[in-house]
Every structure is written in C-alpha cells, then in structure tokens.
Tab-separated table of C-alpha atoms and ligand atoms in Angstrom:
chain	number	residue	atom	x	y	z
A	1	MET	CA	0.000	0.000	0.000
A	2	THR	CA	1.374	3.445	-0.928
A	3	LYS	CA	0.738	6.234	1.580
A	4	ARG	CA	0.642	10.014	1.301
A	5	ARG	CA	-0.665	12.919	3.274
A	6	THR	CA	-2.622	16.045	2.377
A	7	GLN	CA	-4.697	18.624	4.231
A	8	VAL	CA	-8.034	18.021	2.486
A	9	CYS	CA	-8.883	14.889	0.506
A	10	ILE	CA	-11.612	15.733	-2.015
A	11	ILE	CA	-13.616	12.808	-3.415
A	12	GLY	CA	-15.111	13.791	-6.771
A	13	SER	CA	-13.832	16.011	-9.553
A	14	GLY	CA	-17.136	17.546	-10.649
A	15	PRO	CA	-17.800	21.275	-10.213
A	16	SER	CA	-18.016	21.013	-6.373
A	17	GLY	CA	-14.706	19.221	-5.909
A	18	LEU	CA	-12.820	21.276	-8.477
A	19	LEU	CA	-14.127	24.619	-7.189
A	20	LEU	CA	-13.301	23.740	-3.582
A	21	GLY	CA	-9.824	22.623	-4.675
A	22	GLN	CA	-9.216	25.892	-6.518
A	23	LEU	CA	-10.391	28.115	-3.645
A	24	LEU	CA	-8.208	26.178	-1.190
A	25	ASN	CA	-5.230	26.402	-3.525
A	26	GLY	CA	-5.694	30.179	-3.596
A	27	ILE	CA	-4.986	30.381	0.149
A	28	GLY	CA	-2.234	27.793	0.225
A	29	ILE	CA	-4.220	24.800	1.498
A	30	GLU	CA	-3.252	21.557	-0.204
A	31	ALA	CA	-5.884	19.152	-1.494
A	32	ILE	CA	-5.779	15.906	-3.470
A	33	ILE	CA	-8.790	15.226	-5.716
A	34	LEU	CA	-9.893	11.673	-6.539
A	35	ASP	CA	-12.366	10.683	-9.254
A	36	ARG	CA	-13.430	7.316	-10.542
A	37	VAL	CA	-13.724	8.533	-14.155
A	38	SER	CA	-11.455	10.442	-16.541
A	39	LYS	CA	-11.372	14.153	-17.204
A	40	ASP	CA	-12.710	13.586	-20.738
A	41	TYR	CA	-15.642	11.609	-19.364
A	42	ILE	CA	-16.495	14.418	-16.934
A	43	LEU	CA	-16.252	17.005	-19.729
A	44	GLY	CA	-18.573	14.890	-21.890
A	45	ARG	CA	-21.498	15.271	-19.467
A	46	VAL	CA	-24.097	17.823	-20.502
A	47	ARG	CA	-25.741	19.358	-17.458
A	48	ALA	CA	-26.511	22.782	-16.037
A	49	GLY	CA	-26.620	26.045	-17.951
A	50	VAL	CA	-27.616	28.968	-15.716
A	51	LEU	CA	-25.265	30.581	-13.168
A	52	GLU	CA	-26.521	32.834	-10.372
A	53	PRO	CA	-24.518	36.032	-9.734
A	54	GLY	CA	-23.286	34.512	-6.435
A	55	THR	CA	-21.863	31.524	-8.332
A	56	VAL	CA	-20.186	33.833	-10.841
A	57	ALA	CA	-18.627	35.813	-7.951
A	58	LEU	CA	-17.315	32.594	-6.399
A	59	LEU	CA	-15.807	31.480	-9.720
A	60	ASP	CA	-14.141	34.909	-9.930
A	61	GLN	CA	-12.808	34.443	-6.403
A	62	ALA	CA	-11.358	31.097	-7.494
A	63	GLY	CA	-9.620	32.878	-10.395
A	64	VAL	CA	-11.554	31.101	-13.147
A	65	GLY	CA	-13.953	33.834	-14.285
A	66	LYS	CA	-12.103	35.144	-17.340
A	67	ARG	CA	-13.671	33.043	-20.113
A	68	LEU	CA	-17.018	33.052	-18.328
A	69	HIS	CA	-17.105	36.847	-18.543
A	70	SER	CA	-16.069	36.967	-22.190
A	71	GLU	CA	-18.164	34.058	-23.509
A	72	GLY	CA	-21.056	33.728	-21.021
A	73	LEU	CA	-24.390	35.261	-22.032
A	74	VAL	CA	-25.786	37.706	-19.481
A	75	HIS	CA	-29.583	37.361	-19.257
A	76	ASP	CA	-31.641	40.107	-17.632
A	77	GLY	CA	-34.806	37.990	-17.618
A	78	PHE	CA	-36.666	34.981	-19.003
A	79	ASP	CA	-40.135	34.158	-20.311
A	80	ILE	CA	-42.863	31.895	-19.000
A	81	ALA	CA	-45.313	30.738	-21.691
A	82	PHE	CA	-48.868	29.624	-20.954
A	83	ASP	CA	-52.282	30.058	-22.594
A	84	GLY	CA	-50.430	30.583	-25.898
A	85	THR	CA	-48.733	33.785	-24.657
A	86	LEU	CA	-45.258	34.780	-23.440
A	87	HIS	CA	-45.006	36.504	-20.046
A	88	ASN	CA	-41.670	38.168	-19.341
A	89	VAL	CA	-39.965	38.058	-15.934
A	90	SER	CA	-37.461	40.905	-15.826
A	91	LEU	CA	-34.868	39.799	-13.302
A	92	LYS	CA	-33.017	43.074	-13.705
A	93	GLU	CA	-36.033	45.255	-12.934
A	94	LEU	CA	-37.286	43.028	-10.121
A	95	THR	CA	-33.974	42.327	-8.367
A	96	GLY	CA	-31.302	44.526	-9.973
A	97	LYS	CA	-29.477	41.285	-10.860
A	98	SER	CA	-28.928	39.094	-13.925
A	99	VAL	CA	-27.994	35.450	-14.476
A	100	THR	CA	-25.251	34.150	-16.774
A	101	VAL	CA	-25.808	31.370	-19.277
A	102	TYR	CA	-22.547	29.401	-19.378
A	103	GLY	CA	-22.609	25.613	-19.475
A	104	GLN	CA	-21.414	23.422	-16.613
A	105	THR	CA	-19.088	21.754	-19.121
A	106	GLU	CA	-17.319	25.080	-19.646
A	107	VAL	CA	-17.190	25.873	-15.914
A	108	THR	CA	-15.619	22.454	-15.353
A	109	ARG	CA	-13.169	22.911	-18.234
A	110	ASP	CA	-11.994	26.243	-16.777
A	111	LEU	CA	-11.551	24.640	-13.341
A	112	PHE	CA	-9.564	21.709	-14.807
A	113	ASP	CA	-7.305	24.164	-16.680
A	114	ALA	CA	-6.684	26.168	-13.498
A	115	ARG	CA	-5.933	23.026	-11.500
A	116	GLU	CA	-3.443	21.807	-14.082
A	117	ALA	CA	-1.772	25.224	-14.110
A	118	CYS	CA	-1.262	25.200	-10.333
A	119	GLY	CA	0.153	21.683	-10.293
A	120	GLN	CA	-2.009	20.197	-7.530
A	121	ILE	CA	-2.567	16.429	-7.574
A	122	SER	CA	-5.708	14.888	-9.116
A	123	ILE	CA	-6.010	11.125	-9.493
A	124	HIS	CA	-8.543	9.768	-11.992
A	125	GLY	CA	-9.657	6.192	-12.578
A	126	VAL	CA	-9.694	5.281	-8.873
A	127	GLU	CA	-11.822	2.379	-7.580
A	128	ASP	CA	-13.180	1.198	-4.245
A	129	VAL	CA	-12.789	4.631	-2.630
A	130	ARG	CA	-13.426	4.458	1.148
A	131	PRO	CA	-13.613	7.457	3.468
A	132	THR	CA	-12.457	6.010	6.802
A	133	ASP	CA	-12.145	7.037	10.485
A	134	PHE	CA	-13.772	10.423	9.868
A	135	GLY	CA	-15.425	10.239	13.288
A	136	GLY	CA	-12.020	10.814	14.919
A	137	ALA	CA	-9.100	13.189	14.489
A	138	THR	CA	-7.162	11.129	11.918
A	139	PRO	CA	-9.363	10.453	8.899
A	140	HIS	CA	-8.029	8.785	5.787
A	141	VAL	CA	-9.211	7.628	2.385
A	142	THR	CA	-8.232	4.335	0.798
A	143	PHE	CA	-8.658	3.400	-2.862
A	144	LEU	CA	-7.358	1.220	-5.651
A	145	LYS	CA	-5.607	2.532	-8.726
A	146	ASP	CA	-4.595	0.059	-11.440
A	147	GLY	CA	-5.022	-2.739	-8.904
A	148	VAL	CA	-2.636	-1.125	-6.350
A	149	SER	CA	-3.893	-0.043	-2.888
A	150	HIS	CA	-3.354	3.551	-1.790
A	151	ARG	CA	-4.037	5.475	1.394
A	152	ILE	CA	-4.302	9.247	1.852
A	153	ASP	CA	-4.153	10.594	5.397
A	154	CYS	CA	-5.712	14.012	5.786
A	155	ASP	CA	-7.251	16.549	8.178
A	156	PHE	CA	-10.637	16.606	6.424
A	157	ILE	CA	-12.541	14.693	3.740
A	158	ALA	CA	-14.824	16.576	1.338
A	159	GLY	CA	-17.419	14.242	-0.199
A	160	CYS	CA	-18.023	15.965	-3.546
A	161	ASP	CA	-18.867	12.725	-5.338
A	162	GLY	CA	-22.405	13.387	-6.530
A	163	PHE	CA	-25.667	11.590	-5.827
A	164	HIS	CA	-24.287	8.112	-6.655
A	165	GLY	CA	-20.985	8.580	-4.823
A	166	VAL	CA	-19.579	6.655	-1.859
A	167	SER	CA	-19.233	9.414	0.747
A	168	ARG	CA	-22.873	9.583	1.840
A	169	HIS	CA	-23.040	5.788	1.990
A	170	ALA	CA	-19.968	5.667	4.242
A	171	VAL	CA	-22.043	7.274	7.014
A	172	PRO	CA	-23.804	4.847	9.417
A	173	ASP	CA	-27.557	4.694	8.693
A	174	GLU	CA	-28.471	5.854	12.188
A	175	ALA	CA	-26.430	9.074	11.782
A	176	ILE	CA	-28.221	10.329	8.680
A	177	ARG	CA	-31.780	11.277	7.674
A	178	THR	CA	-32.904	11.493	4.090
A	179	PHE	CA	-35.884	13.193	2.463
A	180	GLU	CA	-36.916	12.323	-1.076
A	181	LYS	CA	-39.582	13.119	-3.634
A	182	LEU	CA	-39.727	11.509	-7.068
A	183	TYR	CA	-41.700	13.173	-9.859
A	184	PRO	CA	-43.716	11.034	-12.285
A	185	PHE	CA	-41.924	12.288	-15.428
A	186	GLY	CA	-38.506	13.106	-16.851
A	187	TRP	CA	-36.880	15.645	-19.166
A	188	LEU	CA	-35.744	14.697	-22.637
A	189	GLY	CA	-32.988	17.144	-23.599
A	190	ILE	CA	-31.112	17.793	-26.826
A	191	LEU	CA	-28.171	19.914	-27.900
A	192	ALA	CA	-28.039	21.210	-31.476
A	193	ASP	CA	-25.841	23.678	-33.286
A	194	VAL	CA	-28.678	25.996	-34.285
A	195	PRO	CA	-29.322	29.568	-33.105
A	196	PRO	CA	-31.554	29.761	-29.993
A	197	VAL	CA	-35.197	30.638	-30.714
A	198	ARG	CA	-35.080	33.710	-28.454
A	199	HIS	CA	-32.274	35.555	-26.732
A	200	GLU	CA	-33.686	34.638	-23.297
A	201	LEU	CA	-34.928	31.304	-21.894
A	202	VAL	CA	-38.554	30.246	-22.356
A	203	TYR	CA	-40.219	27.952	-19.761
A	204	ALA	CA	-43.482	26.677	-21.255
A	205	ASN	CA	-46.517	25.202	-19.493
A	206	HIS	CA	-48.663	23.423	-22.095
A	207	PRO	CA	-51.436	20.784	-22.011
A	208	ARG	CA	-49.032	18.379	-23.796
A	209	GLY	CA	-46.403	18.934	-21.088
A	210	PHE	CA	-43.582	21.272	-20.088
A	211	ALA	CA	-40.943	22.521	-22.531
A	212	LEU	CA	-37.821	24.654	-22.055
A	213	CYS	CA	-35.867	26.620	-24.641
A	214	SER	CA	-32.337	27.235	-23.410
A	215	MET	CA	-28.928	27.654	-25.008
A	216	ARG	CA	-25.195	27.336	-24.593
A	217	SER	CA	-24.144	30.132	-26.977
A	218	CYS	CA	-25.504	32.235	-29.841
A	219	ASP	CA	-25.258	29.244	-32.154
A	220	ARG	CA	-25.837	26.296	-29.803
A	221	SER	CA	-29.311	25.554	-28.403
A	222	ARG	CA	-30.392	23.353	-25.515
A	223	TYR	CA	-34.049	22.290	-25.603
A	224	TYR	CA	-36.038	20.066	-23.263
A	225	VAL	CA	-39.506	18.491	-23.303
A	226	GLN	CA	-41.219	16.769	-20.385
A	227	CYS	CA	-41.472	13.039	-21.165
A	228	SER	CA	-42.732	9.860	-19.583
A	229	LEU	CA	-40.383	7.884	-17.330
A	230	GLU	CA	-40.958	4.916	-19.628
A	231	ASP	CA	-39.759	6.850	-22.695
A	232	ARG	CA	-36.530	5.727	-24.351
A	233	VAL	CA	-34.182	8.087	-26.211
A	234	GLU	CA	-34.185	5.701	-29.208
A	235	SER	CA	-37.884	6.302	-29.776
A	236	TRP	CA	-37.300	10.063	-30.122
A	237	SER	CA	-36.007	10.892	-33.602
A	238	ASP	CA	-34.891	14.496	-34.085
A	239	ASP	CA	-38.018	15.144	-36.192
A	240	ARG	CA	-40.276	13.845	-33.433
A	241	PHE	CA	-38.475	16.005	-30.868
A	242	TRP	CA	-38.721	19.224	-32.923
A	243	ASP	CA	-42.415	18.600	-33.684
A	244	GLU	CA	-43.213	17.998	-30.033
A	245	LEU	CA	-41.230	21.027	-28.870
A	246	ARG	CA	-42.994	23.340	-31.342
A	247	ARG	CA	-46.426	22.049	-30.365
A	248	ARG	CA	-45.769	23.083	-26.749
A	249	LEU	CA	-44.673	26.662	-27.569
A	250	PRO	CA	-46.805	29.716	-28.440
A	251	ASP	CA	-47.247	29.965	-32.250
A	252	SER	CA	-45.003	33.014	-32.593
A	253	VAL	CA	-42.153	31.181	-30.832
A	254	ALA	CA	-42.759	27.819	-32.540
A	255	GLU	CA	-42.538	29.457	-35.982
A	256	ALA	CA	-39.141	30.940	-35.115
A	257	VAL	CA	-37.495	27.663	-33.977
A	258	THR	CA	-34.535	26.745	-36.159
A	259	THR	CA	-34.232	22.967	-36.337
A	260	GLY	CA	-31.158	20.884	-37.157
A	261	PRO	CA	-29.470	17.606	-36.256
A	262	SER	CA	-28.973	17.047	-32.520
A	263	PHE	CA	-25.603	15.808	-31.273
A	264	GLU	CA	-26.681	14.943	-27.729
A	265	LYS	CA	-29.967	13.503	-26.555
A	266	SER	CA	-30.687	12.161	-23.090
A	267	ILE	CA	-33.464	11.599	-20.574
A	268	ALA	CA	-33.095	12.644	-16.919
A	269	PRO	CA	-35.584	11.704	-14.192
A	270	LEU	CA	-36.698	14.502	-11.827
A	271	ARG	CA	-36.060	14.133	-8.122
A	272	SER	CA	-35.843	16.178	-4.914
A	273	PHE	CA	-33.519	14.730	-2.269
A	274	VAL	CA	-31.869	16.087	0.875
A	275	CYS	CA	-29.752	14.405	3.519
A	276	GLU	CA	-29.315	15.781	7.015
A	277	PRO	CA	-26.870	16.637	8.439
A	278	MET	CA	-24.204	17.418	5.833
A	279	ARG	CA	-21.265	16.961	8.195
A	280	PHE	CA	-20.143	13.806	10.018
A	281	GLY	CA	-17.074	14.502	12.131
A	282	ARG	CA	-14.346	15.279	9.619
A	283	LEU	CA	-16.390	14.261	6.568
A	284	PHE	CA	-18.357	17.014	4.808
A	285	LEU	CA	-20.898	16.307	2.058
A	286	VAL	CA	-21.004	18.923	-0.690
A	287	GLY	CA	-23.289	19.465	-3.720
A	288	ASP	CA	-25.178	16.551	-5.292
A	289	ALA	CA	-23.667	14.156	-2.709
A	290	ALA	CA	-26.026	15.776	-0.183
A	291	HIS	CA	-28.966	17.007	-2.243
A	292	ILE	CA	-30.690	16.850	-5.624
A	293	VAL	CA	-33.233	19.258	-7.064
A	294	PRO	CA	-35.299	18.951	-10.245
A	295	PRO	CA	-33.661	21.175	-12.899
A	296	THR	CA	-36.726	23.423	-13.344
A	297	GLY	CA	-35.326	26.142	-11.057
A	298	ALA	CA	-31.759	25.853	-12.471
A	299	LYS	CA	-30.457	25.416	-8.937
A	300	GLY	CA	-28.341	22.183	-8.789
A	301	LEU	CA	-24.983	23.620	-9.765
A	302	ASN	CA	-25.650	26.877	-7.923
A	303	LEU	CA	-26.401	25.014	-4.682
A	304	ALA	CA	-23.175	23.076	-5.086
A	305	ALA	CA	-21.388	26.443	-5.288
A	306	SER	CA	-22.974	27.797	-2.094
A	307	ASP	CA	-22.043	24.601	-0.194
A	308	VAL	CA	-18.476	25.036	-1.424
A	309	HIS	CA	-18.505	28.637	-0.191
A	310	TYR	CA	-19.609	27.635	3.325
A	311	LEU	CA	-17.097	24.785	3.559
A	312	PHE	CA	-14.279	26.922	2.172
A	313	GLU	CA	-14.983	29.631	4.763
A	314	GLY	CA	-14.910	26.971	7.501
A	315	LEU	CA	-11.604	25.516	6.334
A	316	ARG	CA	-10.072	28.969	5.854
A	317	GLU	CA	-10.984	29.945	9.404
A	318	PHE	CA	-9.727	26.611	10.779
A	319	TYR	CA	-6.300	26.863	9.130
A	320	ALA	CA	-5.868	30.633	9.562
A	321	GLU	CA	-7.243	31.090	13.064
A	322	GLY	CA	-7.382	27.604	14.553
A	323	SER	CA	-11.117	28.003	15.137
A	324	SER	CA	-13.681	25.393	14.153
A	325	GLY	CA	-16.713	27.693	14.579
A	326	ALA	CA	-17.519	28.025	10.870
A	327	LEU	CA	-16.892	24.312	10.245
A	328	ASP	CA	-19.284	23.517	13.089
A	329	ALA	CA	-21.878	25.789	11.456
A	330	TYR	CA	-21.390	24.278	7.949
A	331	SER	CA	-24.285	21.849	7.970
A	332	MET	CA	-26.780	24.305	9.428
A	333	ARG	CA	-25.819	27.172	7.106
A	334	ALA	CA	-25.759	24.994	4.000
A	335	LEU	CA	-29.045	23.225	4.782
A	336	ASP	CA	-30.856	26.486	5.439
A	337	ARG	CA	-30.110	27.595	1.876
A	338	VAL	CA	-30.555	24.086	0.434
A	339	TRP	CA	-34.124	23.736	1.719
A	340	LYS	CA	-35.103	27.126	0.285
A	341	ALA	CA	-33.774	26.075	-3.132
A	342	VAL	CA	-35.467	22.674	-2.799
A	343	ARG	CA	-38.736	24.465	-2.117
A	344	PHE	CA	-38.291	26.818	-5.093
A	345	SER	CA	-37.343	23.983	-7.481
A	346	TRP	CA	-40.330	21.902	-6.310
A	347	TRP	CA	-42.649	24.895	-6.730
A	348	MET	CA	-41.405	25.719	-10.261
A	349	THR	CA	-41.787	22.032	-11.131
A	350	ILE	CA	-45.377	21.698	-9.943
A	351	MET	CA	-46.351	25.048	-11.484
A	352	LEU	CA	-44.956	24.283	-14.932
A	353	HIS	CA	-45.441	20.529	-15.550
A	354	ARG	CA	-48.466	18.401	-16.378
A	355	PHE	CA	-48.903	15.627	-13.838
A	356	PRO	CA	-50.479	12.344	-14.949
A	357	GLU	CA	-53.974	11.939	-13.514
A	358	THR	CA	-54.307	15.557	-12.409
A	359	SER	CA	-57.790	16.329	-11.112
A	360	GLU	CA	-59.689	19.252	-12.628
A	361	PHE	CA	-59.378	20.966	-9.262
A	362	ASP	CA	-55.552	20.649	-9.274
A	363	GLN	CA	-55.463	21.868	-12.864
A	364	ARG	CA	-57.451	25.005	-11.978
A	365	ILE	CA	-55.170	25.630	-8.994
A	366	GLN	CA	-52.117	25.451	-11.274
A	367	GLU	CA	-53.696	27.914	-13.707
A	368	ALA	CA	-54.627	30.274	-10.866
A	369	GLU	CA	-51.078	30.095	-9.537
A	370	LEU	CA	-49.566	30.987	-12.920
A	371	HIS	CA	-51.973	33.911	-13.334
A	372	TYR	CA	-51.372	35.127	-9.789
A	373	VAL	CA	-47.580	34.948	-10.001
A	374	MET	CA	-47.420	36.759	-13.323
A	375	GLU	CA	-50.029	39.414	-12.485
A	376	SER	CA	-48.916	40.244	-8.941
A	377	PRO	CA	-45.803	42.398	-8.454
A	378	ALA	CA	-45.172	40.471	-5.210
A	379	GLY	CA	-45.522	37.134	-7.048
A	380	ARG	CA	-43.094	38.144	-9.791
A	381	ALA	CA	-40.647	39.591	-7.272
A	382	SER	CA	-40.608	36.343	-5.293
A	383	LEU	CA	-40.039	34.292	-8.447
A	384	ALA	CA	-37.221	36.581	-9.582
A	385	GLU	CA	-35.558	36.757	-6.143
A	386	ASN	CA	-35.343	32.965	-5.964
A	387	TYR	CA	-34.279	32.544	-9.593
A	388	VAL	CA	-31.265	34.870	-9.263
A	389	GLY	CA	-30.406	33.042	-6.046
A	390	LEU	CA	-30.853	33.804	-2.368
A	391	PRO	CA	-27.802	35.407	-0.734
A	392	PHE	CA	-25.031	33.291	0.775
B	1	RFL	P1	-21.204	15.797	-9.934
B	1	RFL	O1	-21.172	16.756	-11.073
B	1	RFL	O2	-22.112	14.635	-10.035
B	1	RFL	O3	-19.708	15.298	-9.709
B	1	RFL	C1	-19.415	14.235	-8.859
B	1	RFL	C2	-18.116	13.602	-9.273
B	1	RFL	O4	-17.815	12.542	-8.345
B	1	RFL	C3	-17.336	11.423	-9.054
B	1	RFL	N1	-17.597	10.210	-8.291
B	1	RFL	C4	-16.639	9.524	-7.646
B	1	RFL	N2	-15.340	9.730	-7.513
B	1	RFL	C5	-14.626	8.821	-6.795
B	1	RFL	N3	-15.189	7.730	-6.218
B	1	RFL	C6	-16.507	7.498	-6.335
B	1	RFL	N4	-17.051	6.412	-5.780
B	1	RFL	C7	-17.294	8.415	-7.058
B	1	RFL	N5	-18.594	8.485	-7.359
B	1	RFL	C8	-18.768	9.582	-8.106
B	1	RFL	C9	-18.104	11.460	-10.367
B	1	RFL	O5	-17.399	10.745	-11.380
B	1	RFL	C10	-18.180	12.954	-10.642
B	1	RFL	O6	-17.112	13.394	-11.457
B	1	RFL	O7	-21.555	16.528	-8.557
B	1	RFL	P2	-21.218	18.031	-8.065
B	1	RFL	O8	-19.771	18.363	-8.299
B	1	RFL	O9	-21.784	18.147	-6.712
B	1	RFL	O10	-21.990	19.007	-9.044
B	1	RFL	C11	-23.379	19.082	-9.034
B	1	RFL	C12	-23.905	19.373	-10.429
B	1	RFL	O11	-23.268	18.513	-11.368
B	1	RFL	C13	-25.402	19.172	-10.487
B	1	RFL	O12	-26.041	19.793	-9.370
B	1	RFL	C14	-26.045	19.737	-11.719
B	1	RFL	O13	-25.462	19.313	-12.902
B	1	RFL	C15	-27.508	19.312	-11.689
B	1	RFL	N6	-28.107	19.453	-12.966
B	1	RFL	C16	-28.486	20.687	-13.335
B	1	RFL	N7	-28.296	21.748	-12.485
B	1	RFL	C17	-28.642	22.993	-12.846
B	1	RFL	O14	-28.402	23.942	-12.076
B	1	RFL	N8	-29.243	23.190	-14.082
B	1	RFL	C18	-29.442	22.164	-14.970
B	1	RFL	O15	-29.912	22.383	-16.047
B	1	RFL	C19	-29.075	20.853	-14.616
B	1	RFL	N9	-29.242	19.819	-15.471
B	1	RFL	C20	-28.262	18.339	-13.823
B	1	RFL	C21	-28.833	18.551	-15.089
B	1	RFL	C22	-27.862	17.042	-13.433
B	1	RFL	C23	-28.024	15.958	-14.283
B	1	RFL	N10	-27.635	14.656	-13.804
B	1	RFL	C24	-27.173	14.487	-12.442
B	1	RFL	C25	-27.678	13.477	-14.486
B	1	RFL	C26	-28.984	17.497	-15.955
B	1	RFL	C27	-28.580	16.197	-15.566
B	1	RFL	C28	-28.770	15.109	-16.587
B	2	PHB	C1	-30.038	24.333	-19.364
B	2	PHB	O1	-29.665	25.221	-20.147
B	2	PHB	O2	-29.598	23.170	-19.427
B	2	PHB	C2	-31.043	24.657	-18.332
B	2	PHB	C3	-31.428	25.973	-18.145
B	2	PHB	C4	-32.374	26.284	-17.179
B	2	PHB	C5	-32.940	25.281	-16.432
B	2	PHB	C6	-32.547	23.954	-16.607
B	2	PHB	C7	-31.602	23.645	-17.572
B	2	PHB	O3	-33.882	25.584	-15.503
C-alpha cells in the first residue's frame, strides 16, 4: 500500500470538488482530488446552464472567471409561456441582478485548466474509494488505482462525489436522515448547433407537457420536453423532438425555432432529495452528494457552489485562526439555503409541468397560480428573487 498525506482529501472532480480545490489552492491549502472517471468523461457530461450572480462571484474568487465573462451570455430575464402567450420576468427590474448562461461543461473545463496550471494532484480512474475514520481526528481515504492499494491521510474529507458517490453511503444509517420526492416524469434534452429561438430562456406550461428553450451560446441551443419515465431516447427521432417542442410553444415562438441535427440527446428523471446533516465529524458532504433538485429552477450547480462557499470559509478559518466555529456551522448554514432552493425547485416544477392523472381541481389551482404569479408584483418579485439566487 502506498501512503501520502494532504490537508483536504476531495472525493469527486465535478464542479463542487474542483471549485473547492481551486479556492483552497488560492490560500495555500493543499488538497488531493480523486475521481473514478477520466477528465474527458467528466467534460462529456451535458448538465446545467444557468449561473446565479453569487456563483459567478465565487468562480471569480477562485480565479476562473475570465472566459465566463467573455463568452457567457448575461440574461436580464426569461419568459414563462402559458395560454399561448409569453409573459416576461425581468430579473433586472425586479432584483437589480442578472444570471449568466454558461454551461457546466465550460465551468468544469476552466476549473480543470486552473488546476493543471497550479500543479495540484488529481487522481482519476480510482476504484473502491473508502472514506475512513472520519469520526475521529485522523481520517483517511483508501482506494485502488490500477489494482494497487493507496491510502491518503488528511485533516478533512470533502465528499463531492455526486448523488451516486460513496461518501454519503460511508455514514452509518443511524447518523443520517434522508428526504426524497420523485416526480412522475422526466426531461428529454437535446443539444443542437442551431441559433436559440429567443435571446432569453422560455419555460413553457402546455397541455401536452412542459418545454424549455435554453442555449449554450448564440449558435448552440439546448431544448427540453417533459417526457414519460418509460420513454426511451431511441424512440425520439430528431423530427419527433422538434415537432413535439414546437407544439408546446406559443405559435409566434414555434414558428421561429430553427431545427437541425442534434448531437446529444438524453433523458433525466426529476427528483428532490436532501440528507441531514451534511457533516459527520471530519467528513463534509457537498453538492449533489447531499442534495438533488429537479432542474426546473436551475439550482443544482448553484447550490453546489454555495455549499463550497460555506465549507471553504470553515476551512479557511480553521487553518488561519485555529477556530472550528464556521466548520461547526457548515451543515446548518448549507441546509438552510438548500431547503429554500429545494422548495423553489419543487414549486417551479409543480407550477410548470403536467402531472399524470391531475384532477380538474388541481389543474385550476395550477392555472390560478400561474396567473397570480405573473399578475402580482409580489408574485413576480418572489419568483425573480429565488431565480437569481438567495444570498449566501
Ligand atoms: P457531480 O457533477 O455529479 O460530480 C461528482 C463527481 O464525483 C465522481 N464520483 C466519484 N469519484 C470517486 N469515487 C466514487 N465512488 C465516485 N462516485 C462519483 C463522479 O465521477 C463525478 O465526477 O456533482 P457536483 O460536483 O456536486 O456538481 C453538481 C452538479 O453537477 C449538479 O447539481 C447539476 O449538474 C444538476 N443538474 C443541473 N443543475 C442545474 O443547475 N441546471 C441544470 O440544467 C441541470 N441539469 C443536472 C442537469 C444534473 C443531471 N444529472 C445528475 C444526471 C442534468 C442532468 C442530466
Ligand atoms: C439548461 O440550459 O440546461 C437549463 C437551463 C435552465 C434550467 C434547466 C436547464 O432551468
């Protein structure tokens, strides 16, 4: 068994792990990052697209904001479509803030580049990763790489290994509580190199189901339609997808959609999940390892960023001042913001999707909610305040 030592062992090289690593590097704290898959595999995942201003500020703090500011698209609002009409939500007027459309793939690429430039150690292709002894003062992580056993001793373990990772499962059942809600549908998403239909996002509520028009750049579009959980990607030809998308949009928008061949097509189920607490001795869960939200509120990546902020502040204080106050507060501070984003994502999801077997009463309630939110200045302000992200 080979042995080494670091200050923070980070499990997972997604946006949470990489961002935490970069912030720590900026103040001279050493971290080793482990991931079971390769960098190319991670960069091949198509996920989030909308960054809150707080996330952008944190990426700036980590020194990786340059390309984001030159290539990201600043959006001052978005549209909600229902009853065949577009209703604009002006984030700028309602909150004074904007969001930035810049794909998670690009955020991750920038973080990988920065990590390579600073020469910190990342190990990919690891197996059988085990966070161990985190209840005491001498935690360590063991893993296999190319059949050889390794051990990393550290001060802290950051479990940034996503919903299917090992960190959460390393915690004894009696020490953790989980909360989960599954939604009876998924999102079928495509990427295509065609200009976006509008310069801002369109979230559409339609009798045939939800649809979302998003983008990655001025010539790359990201579109989604609500689909059944039984649907298979193979049964959705590009033509079928474009037809279905256009049917769910107001006529004026549908007519303006530019179609073309898709180069990515996938189905994601929708889920809300939270585990409590998010800290177990010297093991901290961060991002999707601790919580999942349906993508309707565009919150998953942004919540990962706020967790990273709280943990980074705790570690900074610990190493600079020898105080564990902010580390002790990590779980409480993170969960307070997590539950508010879980609530917002759930609310956007139930307001905008068609549920199988909805009663006429529930349908009328959904319609009344949409009308109320869009007509009431207080309703719009609440929507906008949550969409740009609550403070952290
Ligand atoms: P990630 O990105 O899942 O990264 C976790 C990393 O941990 C590694 N890993 C392990 N490493 C070592 N040992 C193990 N045993 C390991 N198990 C796992 C994995 O290989 C991976 O590299 O979690 P992180 O960093 O917390 O980041 C969270 C975000 O990725 C996530 O919240 C968002 O992408 C969620 N999400 C979306 N969020 C939005 O804000 N807007 C969106 O439009 C949006 N679309 C999506 C999404 C998530 C999706 N998933 C999870 C399939 C669309 C999809 C399809
Ligand atoms: C995306 O561009 O992938 C995206 C944008 C907004 C959402 C969800 C996904 O709410």
